[in-house]
mmCIF file of C-alpha atoms in Angstrom:
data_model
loop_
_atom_site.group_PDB
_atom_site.id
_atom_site.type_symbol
_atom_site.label_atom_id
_atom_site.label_comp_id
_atom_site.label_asym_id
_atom_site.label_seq_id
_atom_site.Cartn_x
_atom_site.Cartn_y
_atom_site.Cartn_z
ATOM 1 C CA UNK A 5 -21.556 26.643 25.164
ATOM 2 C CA UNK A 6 -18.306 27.204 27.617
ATOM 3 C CA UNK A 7 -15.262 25.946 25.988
ATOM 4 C CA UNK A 8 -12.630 23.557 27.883
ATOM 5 C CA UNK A 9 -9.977 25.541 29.104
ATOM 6 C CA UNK A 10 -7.893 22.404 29.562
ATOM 7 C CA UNK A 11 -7.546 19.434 27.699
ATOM 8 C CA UNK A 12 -5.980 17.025 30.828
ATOM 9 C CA UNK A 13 -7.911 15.696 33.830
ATOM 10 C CA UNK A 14 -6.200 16.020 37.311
ATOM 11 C CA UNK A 15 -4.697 12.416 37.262
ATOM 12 C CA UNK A 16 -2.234 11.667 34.703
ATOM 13 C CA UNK A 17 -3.223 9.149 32.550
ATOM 14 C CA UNK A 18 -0.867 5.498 33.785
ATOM 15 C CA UNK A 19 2.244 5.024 31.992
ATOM 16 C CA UNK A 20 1.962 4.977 28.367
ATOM 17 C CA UNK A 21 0.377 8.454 28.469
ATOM 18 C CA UNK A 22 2.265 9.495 25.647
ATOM 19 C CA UNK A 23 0.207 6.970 23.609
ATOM 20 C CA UNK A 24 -3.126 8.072 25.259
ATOM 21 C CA UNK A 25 -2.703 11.615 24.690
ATOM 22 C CA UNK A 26 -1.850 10.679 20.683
ATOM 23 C CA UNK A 27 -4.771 8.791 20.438
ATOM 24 C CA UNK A 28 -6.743 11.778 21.953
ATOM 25 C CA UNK A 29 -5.371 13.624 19.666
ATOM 26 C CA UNK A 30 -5.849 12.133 16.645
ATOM 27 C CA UNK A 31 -9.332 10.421 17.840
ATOM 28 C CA UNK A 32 -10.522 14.437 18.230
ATOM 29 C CA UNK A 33 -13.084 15.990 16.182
ATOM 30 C CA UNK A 34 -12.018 17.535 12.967
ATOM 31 C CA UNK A 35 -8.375 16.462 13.248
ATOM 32 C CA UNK A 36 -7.266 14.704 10.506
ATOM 33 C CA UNK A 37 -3.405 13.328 9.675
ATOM 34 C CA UNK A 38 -2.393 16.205 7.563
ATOM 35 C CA UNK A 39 -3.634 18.725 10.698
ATOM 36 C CA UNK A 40 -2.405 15.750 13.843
ATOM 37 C CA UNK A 41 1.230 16.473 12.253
ATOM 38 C CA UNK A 42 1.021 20.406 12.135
ATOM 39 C CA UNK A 43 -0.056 20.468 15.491
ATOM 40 C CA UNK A 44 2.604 18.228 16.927
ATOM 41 C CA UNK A 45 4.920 20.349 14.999
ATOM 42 C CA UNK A 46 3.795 23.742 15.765
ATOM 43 C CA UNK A 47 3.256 22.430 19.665
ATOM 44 C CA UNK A 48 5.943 20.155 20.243
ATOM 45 C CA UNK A 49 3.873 17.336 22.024
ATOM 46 C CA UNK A 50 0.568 15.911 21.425
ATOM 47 C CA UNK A 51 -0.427 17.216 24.767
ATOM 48 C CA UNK A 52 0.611 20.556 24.486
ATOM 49 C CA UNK A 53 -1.528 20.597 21.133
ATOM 50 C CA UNK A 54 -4.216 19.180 23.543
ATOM 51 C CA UNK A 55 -4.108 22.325 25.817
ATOM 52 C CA UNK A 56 -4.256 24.274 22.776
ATOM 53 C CA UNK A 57 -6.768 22.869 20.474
ATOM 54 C CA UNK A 58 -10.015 23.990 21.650
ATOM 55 C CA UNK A 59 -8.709 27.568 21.898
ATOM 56 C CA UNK A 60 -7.576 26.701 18.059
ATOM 57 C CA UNK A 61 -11.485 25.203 17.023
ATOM 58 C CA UNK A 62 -12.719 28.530 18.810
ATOM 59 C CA UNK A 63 -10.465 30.772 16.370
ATOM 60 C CA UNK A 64 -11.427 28.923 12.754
ATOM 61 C CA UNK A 65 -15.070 29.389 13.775
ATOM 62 C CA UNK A 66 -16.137 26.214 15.952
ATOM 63 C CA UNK A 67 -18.273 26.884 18.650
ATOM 64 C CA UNK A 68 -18.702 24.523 21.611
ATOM 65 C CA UNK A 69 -15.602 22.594 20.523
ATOM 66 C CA UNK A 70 -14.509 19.563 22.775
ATOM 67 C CA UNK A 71 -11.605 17.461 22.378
ATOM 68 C CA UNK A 72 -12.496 13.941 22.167
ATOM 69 C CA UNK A 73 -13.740 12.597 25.721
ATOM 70 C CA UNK A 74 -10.513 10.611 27.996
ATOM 71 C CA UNK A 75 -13.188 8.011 28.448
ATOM 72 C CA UNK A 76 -13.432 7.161 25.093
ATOM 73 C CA UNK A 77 -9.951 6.328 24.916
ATOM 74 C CA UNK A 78 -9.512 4.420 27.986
ATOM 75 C CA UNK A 79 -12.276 2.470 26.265
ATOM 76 C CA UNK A 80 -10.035 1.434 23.308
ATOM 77 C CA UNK A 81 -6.814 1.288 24.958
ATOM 78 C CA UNK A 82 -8.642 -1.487 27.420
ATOM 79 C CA UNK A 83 -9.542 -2.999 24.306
ATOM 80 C CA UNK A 84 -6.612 -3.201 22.855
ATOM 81 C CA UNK A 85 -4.733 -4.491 26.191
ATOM 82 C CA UNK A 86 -7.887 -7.482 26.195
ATOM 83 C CA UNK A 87 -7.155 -8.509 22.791
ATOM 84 C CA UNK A 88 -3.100 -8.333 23.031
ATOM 85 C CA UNK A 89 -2.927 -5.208 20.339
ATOM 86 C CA UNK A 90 0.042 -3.053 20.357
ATOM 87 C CA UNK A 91 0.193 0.754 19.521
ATOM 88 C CA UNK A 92 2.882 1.539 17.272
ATOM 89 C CA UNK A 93 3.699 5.323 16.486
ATOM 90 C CA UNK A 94 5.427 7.287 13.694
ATOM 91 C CA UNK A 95 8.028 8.237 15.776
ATOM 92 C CA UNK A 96 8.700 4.428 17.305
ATOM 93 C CA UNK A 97 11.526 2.446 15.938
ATOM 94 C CA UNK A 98 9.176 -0.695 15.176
ATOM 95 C CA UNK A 99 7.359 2.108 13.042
ATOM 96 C CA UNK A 100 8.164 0.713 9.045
ATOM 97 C CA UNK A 101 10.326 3.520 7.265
ATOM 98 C CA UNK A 102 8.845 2.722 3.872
ATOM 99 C CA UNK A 103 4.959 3.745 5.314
ATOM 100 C CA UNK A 104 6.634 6.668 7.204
ATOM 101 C CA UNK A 105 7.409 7.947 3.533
ATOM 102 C CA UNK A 106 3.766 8.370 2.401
ATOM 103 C CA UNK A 107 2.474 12.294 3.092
ATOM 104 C CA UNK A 108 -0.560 10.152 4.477
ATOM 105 C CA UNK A 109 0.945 7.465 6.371
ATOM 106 C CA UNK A 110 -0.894 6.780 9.449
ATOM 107 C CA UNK A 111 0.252 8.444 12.366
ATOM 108 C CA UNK A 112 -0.662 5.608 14.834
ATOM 109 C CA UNK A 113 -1.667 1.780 13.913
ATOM 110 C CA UNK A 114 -2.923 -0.812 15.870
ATOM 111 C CA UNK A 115 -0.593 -4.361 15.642
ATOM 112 C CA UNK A 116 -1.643 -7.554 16.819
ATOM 113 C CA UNK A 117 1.059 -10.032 16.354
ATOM 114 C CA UNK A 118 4.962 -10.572 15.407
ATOM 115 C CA UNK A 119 5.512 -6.997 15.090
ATOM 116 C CA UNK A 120 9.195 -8.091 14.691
ATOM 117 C CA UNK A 121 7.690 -8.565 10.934
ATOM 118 C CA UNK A 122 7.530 -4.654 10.008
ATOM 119 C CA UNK A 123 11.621 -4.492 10.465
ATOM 120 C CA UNK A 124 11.521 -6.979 7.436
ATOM 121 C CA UNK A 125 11.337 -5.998 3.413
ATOM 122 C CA UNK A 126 8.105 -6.770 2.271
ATOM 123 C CA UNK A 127 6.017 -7.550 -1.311
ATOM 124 C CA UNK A 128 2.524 -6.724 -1.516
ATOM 125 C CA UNK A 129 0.148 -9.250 -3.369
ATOM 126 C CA UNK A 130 -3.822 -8.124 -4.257
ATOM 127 C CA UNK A 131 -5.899 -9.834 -6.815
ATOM 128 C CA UNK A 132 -9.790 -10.858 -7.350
ATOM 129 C CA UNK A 133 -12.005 -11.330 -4.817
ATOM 130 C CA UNK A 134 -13.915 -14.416 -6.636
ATOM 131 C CA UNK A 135 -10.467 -15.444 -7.763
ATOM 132 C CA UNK A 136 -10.211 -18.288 -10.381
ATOM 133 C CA UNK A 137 -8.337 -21.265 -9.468
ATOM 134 C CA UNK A 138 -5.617 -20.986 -11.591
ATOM 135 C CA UNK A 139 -5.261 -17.432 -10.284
ATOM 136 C CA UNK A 140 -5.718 -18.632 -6.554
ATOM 137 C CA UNK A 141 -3.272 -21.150 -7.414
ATOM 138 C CA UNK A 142 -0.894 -18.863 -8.418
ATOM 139 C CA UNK A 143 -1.431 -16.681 -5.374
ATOM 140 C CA UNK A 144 -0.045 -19.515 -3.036
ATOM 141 C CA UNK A 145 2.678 -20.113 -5.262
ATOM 142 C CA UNK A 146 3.989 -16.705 -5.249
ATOM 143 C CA UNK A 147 3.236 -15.853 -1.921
ATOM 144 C CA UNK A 148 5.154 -19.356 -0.532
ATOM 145 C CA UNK A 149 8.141 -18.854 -2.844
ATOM 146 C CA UNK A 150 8.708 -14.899 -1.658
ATOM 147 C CA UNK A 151 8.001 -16.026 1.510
ATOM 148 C CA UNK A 152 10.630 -18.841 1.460
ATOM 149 C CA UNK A 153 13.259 -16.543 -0.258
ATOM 150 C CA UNK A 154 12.572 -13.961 3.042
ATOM 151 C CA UNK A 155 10.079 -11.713 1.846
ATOM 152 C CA UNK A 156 6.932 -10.676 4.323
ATOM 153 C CA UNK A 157 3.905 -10.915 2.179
ATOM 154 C CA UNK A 158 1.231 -7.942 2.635
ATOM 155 C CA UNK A 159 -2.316 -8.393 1.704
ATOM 156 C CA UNK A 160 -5.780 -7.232 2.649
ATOM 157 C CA UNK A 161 -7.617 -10.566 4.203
ATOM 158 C CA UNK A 162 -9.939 -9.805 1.822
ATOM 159 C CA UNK A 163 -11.621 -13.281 0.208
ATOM 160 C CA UNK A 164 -10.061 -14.692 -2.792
ATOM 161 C CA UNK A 165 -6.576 -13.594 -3.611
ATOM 162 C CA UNK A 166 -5.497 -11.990 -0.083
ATOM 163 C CA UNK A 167 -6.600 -15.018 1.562
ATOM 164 C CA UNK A 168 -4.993 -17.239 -0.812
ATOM 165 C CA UNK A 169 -1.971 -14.947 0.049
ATOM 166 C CA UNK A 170 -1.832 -14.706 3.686
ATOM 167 C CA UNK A 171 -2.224 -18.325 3.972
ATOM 168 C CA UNK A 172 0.283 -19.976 1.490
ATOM 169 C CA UNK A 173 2.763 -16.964 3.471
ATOM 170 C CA UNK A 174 1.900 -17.753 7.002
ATOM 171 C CA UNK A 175 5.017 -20.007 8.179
ATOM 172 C CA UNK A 176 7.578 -17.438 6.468
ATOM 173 C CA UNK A 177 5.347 -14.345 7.535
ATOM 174 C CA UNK A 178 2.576 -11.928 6.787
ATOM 175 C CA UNK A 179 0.578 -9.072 7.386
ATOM 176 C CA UNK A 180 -2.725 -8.649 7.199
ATOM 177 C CA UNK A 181 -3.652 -4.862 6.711
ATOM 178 C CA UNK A 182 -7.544 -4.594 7.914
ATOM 179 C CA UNK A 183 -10.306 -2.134 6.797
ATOM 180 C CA UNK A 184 -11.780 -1.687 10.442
ATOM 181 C CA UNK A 185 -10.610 -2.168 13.775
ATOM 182 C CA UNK A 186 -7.644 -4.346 14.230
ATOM 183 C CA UNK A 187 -10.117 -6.338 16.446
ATOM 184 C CA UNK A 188 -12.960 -6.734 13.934
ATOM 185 C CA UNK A 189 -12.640 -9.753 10.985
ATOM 186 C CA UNK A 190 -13.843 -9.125 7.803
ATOM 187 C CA UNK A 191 -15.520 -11.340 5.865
ATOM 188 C CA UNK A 192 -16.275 -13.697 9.129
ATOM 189 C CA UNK A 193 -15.448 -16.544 6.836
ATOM 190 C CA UNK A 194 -11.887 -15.291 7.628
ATOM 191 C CA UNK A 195 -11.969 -15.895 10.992
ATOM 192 C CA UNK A 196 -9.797 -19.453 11.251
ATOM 193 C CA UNK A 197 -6.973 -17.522 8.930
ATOM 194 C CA UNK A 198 -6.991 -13.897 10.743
ATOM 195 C CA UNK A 199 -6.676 -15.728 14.338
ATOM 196 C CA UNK A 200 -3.546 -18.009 12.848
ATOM 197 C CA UNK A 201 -2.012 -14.343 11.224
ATOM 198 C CA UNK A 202 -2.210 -12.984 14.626
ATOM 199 C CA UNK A 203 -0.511 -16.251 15.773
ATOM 200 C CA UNK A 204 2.474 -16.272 13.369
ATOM 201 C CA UNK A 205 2.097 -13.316 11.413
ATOM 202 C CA UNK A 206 0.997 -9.326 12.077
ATOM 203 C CA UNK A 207 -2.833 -7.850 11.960
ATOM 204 C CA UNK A 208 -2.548 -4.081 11.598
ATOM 205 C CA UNK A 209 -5.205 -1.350 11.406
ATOM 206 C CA UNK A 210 -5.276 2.470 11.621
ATOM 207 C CA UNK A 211 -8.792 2.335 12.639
ATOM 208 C CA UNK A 212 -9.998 2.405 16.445
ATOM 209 C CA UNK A 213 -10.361 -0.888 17.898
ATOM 210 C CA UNK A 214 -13.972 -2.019 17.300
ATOM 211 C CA UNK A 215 -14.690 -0.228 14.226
ATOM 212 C CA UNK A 216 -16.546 -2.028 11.681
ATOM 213 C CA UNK A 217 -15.633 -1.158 8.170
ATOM 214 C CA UNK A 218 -17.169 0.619 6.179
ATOM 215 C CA UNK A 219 -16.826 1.201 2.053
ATOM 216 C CA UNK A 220 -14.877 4.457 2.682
ATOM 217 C CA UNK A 221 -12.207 2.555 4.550
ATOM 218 C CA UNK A 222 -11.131 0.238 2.133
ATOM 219 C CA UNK A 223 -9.076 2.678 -0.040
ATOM 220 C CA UNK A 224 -7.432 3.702 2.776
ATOM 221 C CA UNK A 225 -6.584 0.444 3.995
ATOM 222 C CA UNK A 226 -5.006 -0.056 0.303
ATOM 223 C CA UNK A 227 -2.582 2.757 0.836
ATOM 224 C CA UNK A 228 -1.509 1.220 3.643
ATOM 225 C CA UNK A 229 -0.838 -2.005 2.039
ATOM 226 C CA UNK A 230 1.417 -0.588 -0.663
ATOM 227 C CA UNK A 231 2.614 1.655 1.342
ATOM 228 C CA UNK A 232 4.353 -0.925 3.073
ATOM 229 C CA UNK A 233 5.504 -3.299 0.443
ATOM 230 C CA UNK A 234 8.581 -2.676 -2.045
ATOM 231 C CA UNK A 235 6.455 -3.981 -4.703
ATOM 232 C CA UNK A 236 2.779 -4.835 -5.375
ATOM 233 C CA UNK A 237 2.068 -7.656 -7.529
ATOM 234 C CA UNK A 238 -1.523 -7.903 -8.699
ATOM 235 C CA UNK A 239 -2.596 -11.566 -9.521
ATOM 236 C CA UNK A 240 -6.002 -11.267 -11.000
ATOM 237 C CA UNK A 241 -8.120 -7.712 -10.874
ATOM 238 C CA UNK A 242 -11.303 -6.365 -13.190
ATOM 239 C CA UNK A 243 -10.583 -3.132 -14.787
ATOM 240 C CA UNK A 244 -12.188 -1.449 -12.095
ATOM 241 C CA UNK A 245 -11.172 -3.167 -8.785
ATOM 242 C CA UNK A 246 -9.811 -1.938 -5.682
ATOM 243 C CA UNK A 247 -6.584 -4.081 -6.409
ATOM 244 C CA UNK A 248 -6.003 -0.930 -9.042
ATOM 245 C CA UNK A 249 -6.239 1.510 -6.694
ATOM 246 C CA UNK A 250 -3.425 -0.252 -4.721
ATOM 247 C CA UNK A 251 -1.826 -0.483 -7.403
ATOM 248 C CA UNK A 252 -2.127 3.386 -7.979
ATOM 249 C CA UNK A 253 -0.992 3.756 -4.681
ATOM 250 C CA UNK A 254 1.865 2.002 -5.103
ATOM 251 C CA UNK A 255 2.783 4.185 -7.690
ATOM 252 C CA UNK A 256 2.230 7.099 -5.637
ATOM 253 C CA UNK A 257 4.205 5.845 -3.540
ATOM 254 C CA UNK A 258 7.214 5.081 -6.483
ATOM 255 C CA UNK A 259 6.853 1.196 -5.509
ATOM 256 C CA UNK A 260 7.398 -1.170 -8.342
ATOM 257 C CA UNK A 261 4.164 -2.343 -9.794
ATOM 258 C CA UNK A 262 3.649 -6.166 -10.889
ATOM 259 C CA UNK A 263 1.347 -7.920 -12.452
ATOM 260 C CA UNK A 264 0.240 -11.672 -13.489
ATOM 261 C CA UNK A 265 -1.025 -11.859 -17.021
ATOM 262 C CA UNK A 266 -4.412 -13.604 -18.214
ATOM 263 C CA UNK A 267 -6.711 -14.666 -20.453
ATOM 264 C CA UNK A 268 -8.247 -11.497 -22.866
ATOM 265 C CA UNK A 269 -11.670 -12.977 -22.131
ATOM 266 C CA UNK A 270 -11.585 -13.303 -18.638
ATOM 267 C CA UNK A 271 -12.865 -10.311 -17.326
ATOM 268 C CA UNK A 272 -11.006 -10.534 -14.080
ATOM 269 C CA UNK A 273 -7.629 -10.793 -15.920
ATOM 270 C CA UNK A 274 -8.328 -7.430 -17.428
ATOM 271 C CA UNK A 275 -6.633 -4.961 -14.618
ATOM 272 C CA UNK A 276 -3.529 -7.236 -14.568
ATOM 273 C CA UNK A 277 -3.125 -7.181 -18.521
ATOM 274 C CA UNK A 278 -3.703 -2.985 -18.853
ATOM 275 C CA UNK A 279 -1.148 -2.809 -15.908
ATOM 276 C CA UNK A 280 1.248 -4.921 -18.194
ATOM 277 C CA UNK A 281 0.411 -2.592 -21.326
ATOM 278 C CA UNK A 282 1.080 0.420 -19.428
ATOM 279 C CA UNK A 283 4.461 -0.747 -18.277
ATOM 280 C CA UNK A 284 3.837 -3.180 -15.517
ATOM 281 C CA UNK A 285 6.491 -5.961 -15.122
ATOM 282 C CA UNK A 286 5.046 -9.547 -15.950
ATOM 283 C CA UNK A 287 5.037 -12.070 -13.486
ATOM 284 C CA UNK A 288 5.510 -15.795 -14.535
ATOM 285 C CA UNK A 289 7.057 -17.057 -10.617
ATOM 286 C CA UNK A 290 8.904 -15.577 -7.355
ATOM 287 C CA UNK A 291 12.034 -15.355 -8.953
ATOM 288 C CA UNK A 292 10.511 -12.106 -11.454
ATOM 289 C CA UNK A 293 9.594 -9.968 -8.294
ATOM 290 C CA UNK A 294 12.680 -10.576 -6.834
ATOM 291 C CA UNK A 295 14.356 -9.397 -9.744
ATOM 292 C CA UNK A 296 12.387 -6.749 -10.394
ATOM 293 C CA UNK A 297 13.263 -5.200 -7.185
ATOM 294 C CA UNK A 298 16.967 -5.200 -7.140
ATOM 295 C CA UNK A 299 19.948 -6.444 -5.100
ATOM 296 C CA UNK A 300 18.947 -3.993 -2.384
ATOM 297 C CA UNK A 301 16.105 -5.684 -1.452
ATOM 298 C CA UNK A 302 17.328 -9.419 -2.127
ATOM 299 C CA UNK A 303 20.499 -8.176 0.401
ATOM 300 C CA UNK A 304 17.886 -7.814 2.846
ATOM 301 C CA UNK A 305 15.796 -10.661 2.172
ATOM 302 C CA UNK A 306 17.464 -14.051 3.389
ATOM 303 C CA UNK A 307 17.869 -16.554 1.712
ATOM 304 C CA UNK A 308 17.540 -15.384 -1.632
ATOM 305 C CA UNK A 309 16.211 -17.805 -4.594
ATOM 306 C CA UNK A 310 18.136 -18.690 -7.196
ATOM 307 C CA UNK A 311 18.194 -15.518 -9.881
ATOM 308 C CA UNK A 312 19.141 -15.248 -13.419
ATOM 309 C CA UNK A 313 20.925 -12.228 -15.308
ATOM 310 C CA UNK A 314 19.837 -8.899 -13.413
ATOM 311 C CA UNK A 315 16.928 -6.927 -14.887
ATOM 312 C CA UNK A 316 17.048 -3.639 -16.010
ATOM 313 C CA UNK A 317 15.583 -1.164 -13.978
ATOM 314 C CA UNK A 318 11.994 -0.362 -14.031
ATOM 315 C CA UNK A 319 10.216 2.768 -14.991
ATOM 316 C CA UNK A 320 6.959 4.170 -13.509
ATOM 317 C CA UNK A 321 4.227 3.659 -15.159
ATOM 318 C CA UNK A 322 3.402 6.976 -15.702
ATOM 319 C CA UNK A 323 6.492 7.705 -17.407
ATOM 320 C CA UNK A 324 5.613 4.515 -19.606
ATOM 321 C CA UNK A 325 2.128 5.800 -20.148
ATOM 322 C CA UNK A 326 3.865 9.708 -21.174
ATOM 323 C CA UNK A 327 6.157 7.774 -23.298
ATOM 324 C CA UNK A 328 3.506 5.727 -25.392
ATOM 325 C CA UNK A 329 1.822 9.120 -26.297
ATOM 326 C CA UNK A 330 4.664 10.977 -27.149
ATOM 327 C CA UNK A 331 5.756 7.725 -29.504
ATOM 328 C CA UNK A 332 2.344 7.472 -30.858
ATOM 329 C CA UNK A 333 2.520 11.527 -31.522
ATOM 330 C CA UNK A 334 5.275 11.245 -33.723
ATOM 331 C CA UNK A 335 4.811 8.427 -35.519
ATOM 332 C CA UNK A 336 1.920 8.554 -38.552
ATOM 333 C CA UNK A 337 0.941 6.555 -41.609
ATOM 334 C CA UNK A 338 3.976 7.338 -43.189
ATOM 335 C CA UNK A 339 7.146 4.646 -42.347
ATOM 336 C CA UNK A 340 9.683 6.424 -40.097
ATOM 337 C CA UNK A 341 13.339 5.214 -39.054
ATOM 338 C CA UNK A 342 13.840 4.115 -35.350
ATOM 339 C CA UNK A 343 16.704 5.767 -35.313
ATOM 340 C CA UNK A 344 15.388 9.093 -36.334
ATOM 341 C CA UNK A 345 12.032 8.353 -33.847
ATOM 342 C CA UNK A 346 14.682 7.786 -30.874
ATOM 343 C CA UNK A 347 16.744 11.339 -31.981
ATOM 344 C CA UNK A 348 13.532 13.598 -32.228
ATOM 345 C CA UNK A 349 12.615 11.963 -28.845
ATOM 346 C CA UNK A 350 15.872 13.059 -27.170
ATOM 347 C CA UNK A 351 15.209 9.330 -24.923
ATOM 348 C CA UNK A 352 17.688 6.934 -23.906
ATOM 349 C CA UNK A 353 17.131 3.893 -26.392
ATOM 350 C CA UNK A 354 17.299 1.146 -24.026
ATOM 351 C CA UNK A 355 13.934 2.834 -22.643
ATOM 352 C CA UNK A 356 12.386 3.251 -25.551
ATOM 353 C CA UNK A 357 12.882 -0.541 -27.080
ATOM 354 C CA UNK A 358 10.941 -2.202 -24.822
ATOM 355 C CA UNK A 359 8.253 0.651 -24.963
ATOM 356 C CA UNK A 360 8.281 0.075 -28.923
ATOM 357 C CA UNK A 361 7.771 -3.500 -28.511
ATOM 358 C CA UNK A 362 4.299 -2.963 -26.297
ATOM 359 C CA UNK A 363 2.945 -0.763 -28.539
ATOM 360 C CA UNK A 364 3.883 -3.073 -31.702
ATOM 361 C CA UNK A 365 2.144 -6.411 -29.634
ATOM 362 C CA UNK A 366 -1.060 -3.921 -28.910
ATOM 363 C CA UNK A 367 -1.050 -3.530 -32.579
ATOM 364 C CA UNK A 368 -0.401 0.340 -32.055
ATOM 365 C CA UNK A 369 2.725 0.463 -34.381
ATOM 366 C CA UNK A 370 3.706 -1.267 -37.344
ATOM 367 C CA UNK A 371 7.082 -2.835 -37.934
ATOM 368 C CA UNK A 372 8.760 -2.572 -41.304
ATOM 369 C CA UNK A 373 11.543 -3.875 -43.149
ATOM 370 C CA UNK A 374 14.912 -1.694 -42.507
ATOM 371 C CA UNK A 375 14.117 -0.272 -39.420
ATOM 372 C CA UNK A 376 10.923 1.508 -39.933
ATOM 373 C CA UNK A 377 8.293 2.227 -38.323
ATOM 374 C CA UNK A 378 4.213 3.481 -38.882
ATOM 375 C CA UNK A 379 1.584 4.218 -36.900
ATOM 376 C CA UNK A 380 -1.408 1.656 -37.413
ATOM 377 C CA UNK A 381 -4.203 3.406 -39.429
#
């Protein structure tokens, strides 16, 4: 099979054919983000990496390569126009510089809304999909209070939590960061709140317009979501739950991880509680996110709610988790000053107190009289 010796037709594409030859690009066969960025790199342009690509395929071994077809991207760029969707690219200004910070972050997404919301500092809040009512409850009381104090809330439209989310959120703003197509609701019992977020707040996909989701896309819609968001808070999630793998991504991504605490025998509690143990921040209302995340972001946020005495700063969780085995390691059956524990460690003490005092509630540690310490046998 002949291979294209040219990757343009005759007639240039109408005026935002910068856009259409990025969407080429990236909509081509066997280009991913990681190899869309080398070749705009290594080419310049997305079109000269157009002229060049096929020749590329033909080197690693591809026969019969073809970029992907122009009609299939006037398709979705007619779509997109129909429906009122924006293109925003890495290199636009509306483009959020906390995503652009991921080694994945999208190179293109899809916006249907206030895109005026992406300039804005945002928190992230994912939780249960058959959320309780006391955690759905406290979903619309977080998300209205960070909303009021400025915040844009980010959440997946998913049922249960996001919903709860996006909807409390909706007069202060949100964004709803979707699985498929920017175009395509998901659950359909969604369908009243997505149309109002595209009304007052922001829909945004990386997906091509019309794509139904599919499992595969839902972890990479989560990166998305924390990968926008200063800080996720997780409301309610089941020890294995997609609302830990945004949570992982957030931490990935060094975002501050939150969590709402819950009931030991409610099994959708149990994500939010090993995030605490593991050096989460607990949430009780607004005002402990907006703590959590500093005076940076509450500069940016306005107006600000009411705050108490600063908190200290937090540390990742993987440091947290490092530090629990290395206390655990040196401690045995035998008592052991904290003094002498924080000197072997060669640790600032302020981070190891509260580190001490999660391991003590776990009943991990023992504490004595005088300042000692033993592992629990």
């Amino acid at each position: 099979m002949a291979l294209a010796t040219s990757a343009h037709p005759t007639l240039t594409p109408p005026q935002e054919d910068n856009s259409f030859d990025k969407l080429r690009l990236l909509r081509s066969r066997r280009v991913g983000i990681a190899t869309y960025r080398r070749l705009i790199a290594e080419h310049g342009s997305a079109r000269a990496a157009l002229d060049v690509l096929p020749q590329i395929a033909q080197a690693a071994g591809v026969r019969g390569y073809k970029i992907c077809p122009e009609g299939v991207i006037h398709a979705e760029m007619k779509a997109a126009r129909m429906i009122g969707a924006q293109l925003i690219a890495d290199d636009d200004p509306l483009y959020p510089r906390a995503l652009a910070e991921l080694q994945d972050a999208p190179p293109l997404l899809w916006a249907l809304g206030r895109t005026a919301l992406l300039t804005r500092p945002m928190v992230a809040l994912v939780g249960a999909r058959n959320a309780s009512s006391l955690g759905t409850r406290m979903t619309k009381k977080l998300a209205a209070e960070l909303a009021e104090a400025g915040f844009v809330v980010v959440s997946g439209l998913a049922r249960g939590v996001d919903a709860a989310a996006h909807a409390a959120a909706l007069g202060g703003g949100t964004i709803a960061v979707q699985a498929g197509g920017v175009d395509v609701i998901y659950p359909a019992e969604n369908t009243d709140l997505a149309h109002d977020i595209a009304r007052d707040g922001l829909r945004l996909s990386e997906m091509p317009i019309g794509m139904q989701p599919q499992a595969r896309h839902f972890p990479a819609r989560n990166r998305i979501i924390a990968g926008l968001a200063q800080a996720v808070v997780v409301v309610e999630a089941a020890a294995k739950s997609g609302s830990l793998i945004t949570a992982r991504n957030a931490l990935d991504a060094h975002r501050d991880v939150l969590a709402v605490p819950g009931h030991p025998f409610d099994a959708r509690a149990a994500g939010c509680n090993m995030l605490i143990r593991d050096g989460a921040t607990l949430v009780r209302s607004a005002s402990d996110v907006i703590e959590a995340l500093g005076p940076i972001a509450q500069d940016d946020a306005t107006p600000p709610l009411p705050l108490s005495d600063p908190a200290p700063p937090q540390r990742p969780l993987r440091e947290v988790a490092a530090l629990h085995s290395k206390i655990l390691a040196r401690l045995g059956p035998s008592p052991m000053a904290e003094d002498q524990l924080i000197r072997d460690l060669s640790i600032n003490p302020t981070h190891v107190a509260p580190v001490l005092v999660d391991l003590e509630l776990d009943g991990k540690i023992t504490r004595q009289a005088g300042g000692l310490l033993s592992k629990t046998v």
